[in-house]
């Protein structure tokens, strides 16, 4: 089985942090190396799919 590694330091430990980038109105969830802090991925703060499904149900759609 392959393990994910940090491209900067080869660590296999990661953490997430929620931050608002400078000049942005939106929060993002950054996936970072727990050892050196290098960002390896970025995700939306909110689960967009869940929000759309909740809105659709309020509008009467059967999803």
mmCIF file with all atom_site columns, C-alpha atoms in Angstrom:
data_model
loop_
_atom_site.group_PDB
_atom_site.id
_atom_site.type_symbol
_atom_site.label_atom_id
_atom_site.label_alt_id
_atom_site.label_comp_id
_atom_site.label_asym_id
_atom_site.label_entity_id
_atom_site.label_seq_id
_atom_site.pdbx_PDB_ins_code
_atom_site.Cartn_x
_atom_site.Cartn_y
_atom_site.Cartn_z
_atom_site.occupancy
_atom_site.B_iso_or_equiv
_atom_site.pdbx_formal_charge
_atom_site.auth_seq_id
_atom_site.auth_comp_id
_atom_site.auth_asym_id
_atom_site.auth_atom_id
_atom_site.pdbx_PDB_model_num
ATOM 1  C CA . UNK A 1 1  ? 0.000   0.000  0.000  1.00 0.00 ? 1  UNK A CA 1
ATOM 2  C CA . UNK A 1 2  ? 1.288   3.462  -0.864 1.00 0.00 ? 2  UNK A CA 1
ATOM 3  C CA . UNK A 1 3  ? 1.436   6.221  1.729  1.00 0.00 ? 3  UNK A CA 1
ATOM 4  C CA . UNK A 1 4  ? 1.085   9.935  1.064  1.00 0.00 ? 4  UNK A CA 1
ATOM 5  C CA . UNK A 1 5  ? 4.294   11.877 1.672  1.00 0.00 ? 5  UNK A CA 1
ATOM 6  C CA . UNK A 1 6  ? 5.066   15.559 1.957  1.00 0.00 ? 6  UNK A CA 1
ATOM 7  C CA . UNK A 1 7  ? 6.920   16.734 -1.148 1.00 0.00 ? 7  UNK A CA 1
ATOM 8  C CA . UNK A 1 8  ? 9.055   19.026 0.984  1.00 0.00 ? 8  UNK A CA 1
ATOM 9  C CA . UNK A 1 9  ? 10.258  16.832 3.880  1.00 0.00 ? 9  UNK A CA 1
ATOM 10 C CA . UNK A 1 10 ? 8.898   13.300 3.135  1.00 0.00 ? 10 UNK A CA 1
ATOM 11 C CA . UNK A 1 11 ? 6.841   13.202 6.356  1.00 0.00 ? 11 UNK A CA 1
ATOM 12 C CA . UNK A 1 12 ? 3.686   11.071 6.338  1.00 0.00 ? 12 UNK A CA 1
ATOM 13 C CA . UNK A 1 13 ? 1.789   13.076 9.003  1.00 0.00 ? 13 UNK A CA 1
ATOM 14 C CA . UNK A 1 14 ? -0.740  15.708 7.951  1.00 0.00 ? 14 UNK A CA 1
ATOM 15 C CA . UNK A 1 15 ? -3.124  18.120 9.669  1.00 0.00 ? 15 UNK A CA 1
ATOM 16 C CA . UNK A 1 16 ? -5.865  20.496 8.623  1.00 0.00 ? 16 UNK A CA 1
ATOM 17 C CA . UNK A 1 17 ? -6.273  24.142 9.506  1.00 0.00 ? 17 UNK A CA 1
ATOM 18 C CA . UNK A 1 18 ? -9.064  26.545 8.684  1.00 0.00 ? 18 UNK A CA 1
ATOM 19 C CA . UNK A 1 19 ? -7.867  29.934 7.492  1.00 0.00 ? 19 UNK A CA 1
ATOM 20 C CA . UNK A 1 20 ? -9.132  32.966 5.618  1.00 0.00 ? 20 UNK A CA 1
ATOM 21 C CA . UNK A 1 21 ? -6.623  34.019 2.940  1.00 0.00 ? 21 UNK A CA 1
ATOM 22 C CA . UNK A 1 22 ? -5.643  37.684 2.788  1.00 0.00 ? 22 UNK A CA 1
ATOM 23 C CA . UNK A 1 23 ? -8.197  39.828 0.894  1.00 0.00 ? 23 UNK A CA 1
ATOM 24 C CA . UNK A 1 24 ? -10.723 36.970 0.884  1.00 0.00 ? 24 UNK A CA 1
ATOM 25 C CA . UNK A 1 25 ? -14.191 36.738 2.408  1.00 0.00 ? 25 UNK A CA 1
ATOM 26 C CA . UNK A 1 26 ? -14.187 32.945 2.479  1.00 0.00 ? 26 UNK A CA 1
ATOM 27 C CA . UNK A 1 27 ? -12.660 30.391 4.813  1.00 0.00 ? 27 UNK A CA 1
ATOM 28 C CA . UNK A 1 28 ? -10.698 27.497 3.343  1.00 0.00 ? 28 UNK A CA 1
ATOM 29 C CA . UNK A 1 29 ? -9.506  24.256 4.876  1.00 0.00 ? 29 UNK A CA 1
ATOM 30 C CA . UNK A 1 30 ? -5.780  23.748 4.264  1.00 0.00 ? 30 UNK A CA 1
ATOM 31 C CA . UNK A 1 31 ? -4.238  20.270 4.474  1.00 0.00 ? 31 UNK A CA 1
ATOM 32 C CA . UNK A 1 32 ? -0.673  20.759 5.676  1.00 0.00 ? 32 UNK A CA 1
ATOM 33 C CA . UNK A 1 33 ? 2.337   18.663 6.580  1.00 0.00 ? 33 UNK A CA 1
ATOM 34 C CA . UNK A 1 34 ? 2.386   18.280 10.368 1.00 0.00 ? 34 UNK A CA 1
ATOM 35 C CA . UNK A 1 35 ? 6.186   18.434 10.383 1.00 0.00 ? 35 UNK A CA 1
ATOM 36 C CA . UNK A 1 36 ? 7.125   21.374 8.149  1.00 0.00 ? 36 UNK A CA 1
ATOM 37 C CA . UNK A 1 37 ? 3.774   23.107 7.481  1.00 0.00 ? 37 UNK A CA 1
ATOM 38 C CA . UNK A 1 38 ? 3.935   22.813 3.682  1.00 0.00 ? 38 UNK A CA 1
ATOM 39 C CA . UNK A 1 39 ? 0.446   23.027 2.160  1.00 0.00 ? 39 UNK A CA 1
ATOM 40 C CA . UNK A 1 40 ? -0.388  19.870 0.206  1.00 0.00 ? 40 UNK A CA 1
ATOM 41 C CA . UNK A 1 41 ? -4.066  20.552 -0.502 1.00 0.00 ? 41 UNK A CA 1
ATOM 42 C CA . UNK A 1 42 ? -6.951  22.992 -0.107 1.00 0.00 ? 42 UNK A CA 1
ATOM 43 C CA . UNK A 1 43 ? -10.657 22.248 0.306  1.00 0.00 ? 43 UNK A CA 1
ATOM 44 C CA . UNK A 1 44 ? -13.786 24.345 0.718  1.00 0.00 ? 44 UNK A CA 1
ATOM 45 C CA . UNK A 1 45 ? -14.607 25.126 4.343  1.00 0.00 ? 45 UNK A CA 1
ATOM 46 C CA . UNK A 1 46 ? -18.228 24.126 3.835  1.00 0.00 ? 46 UNK A CA 1
ATOM 47 C CA . UNK A 1 47 ? -19.408 20.815 2.392  1.00 0.00 ? 47 UNK A CA 1
ATOM 48 C CA . UNK A 1 48 ? -20.957 22.288 -0.766 1.00 0.00 ? 48 UNK A CA 1
ATOM 49 C CA . UNK A 1 49 ? -22.803 19.073 -1.664 1.00 0.00 ? 49 UNK A CA 1
ATOM 50 C CA . UNK A 1 50 ? -24.544 18.956 1.715  1.00 0.00 ? 50 UNK A CA 1
ATOM 51 C CA . UNK A 1 51 ? -25.527 22.622 1.446  1.00 0.00 ? 51 UNK A CA 1
ATOM 52 C CA . UNK A 1 52 ? -27.000 22.122 -2.040 1.00 0.00 ? 52 UNK A CA 1
ATOM 53 C CA . UNK A 1 53 ? -28.932 19.058 -0.886 1.00 0.00 ? 53 UNK A CA 1
ATOM 54 C CA . UNK A 1 54 ? -30.322 20.951 2.119  1.00 0.00 ? 54 UNK A CA 1
ATOM 55 C CA . UNK A 1 55 ? -31.380 23.846 -0.117 1.00 0.00 ? 55 UNK A CA 1
ATOM 56 C CA . UNK A 1 56 ? -33.007 21.468 -2.632 1.00 0.00 ? 56 UNK A CA 1
ATOM 57 C CA . UNK A 1 57 ? -35.069 19.847 0.141  1.00 0.00 ? 57 UNK A CA 1
ATOM 58 C CA . UNK A 1 58 ? -36.238 23.281 1.311  1.00 0.00 ? 58 UNK A CA 1
ATOM 59 C CA . UNK A 1 59 ? -37.327 24.004 -2.269 1.00 0.00 ? 59 UNK A CA 1
ATOM 60 C CA . UNK A 1 60 ? -39.348 20.778 -2.398 1.00 0.00 ? 60 UNK A CA 1
ATOM 61 C CA . UNK A 1 61 ? -37.071 18.661 -4.596 1.00 0.00 ? 61 UNK A CA 1
ATOM 62 C CA . UNK A 1 62 ? -36.871 14.966 -3.721 1.00 0.00 ? 62 UNK A CA 1
ATOM 63 C CA . UNK A 1 63 ? -33.180 14.102 -3.670 1.00 0.00 ? 63 UNK A CA 1
#
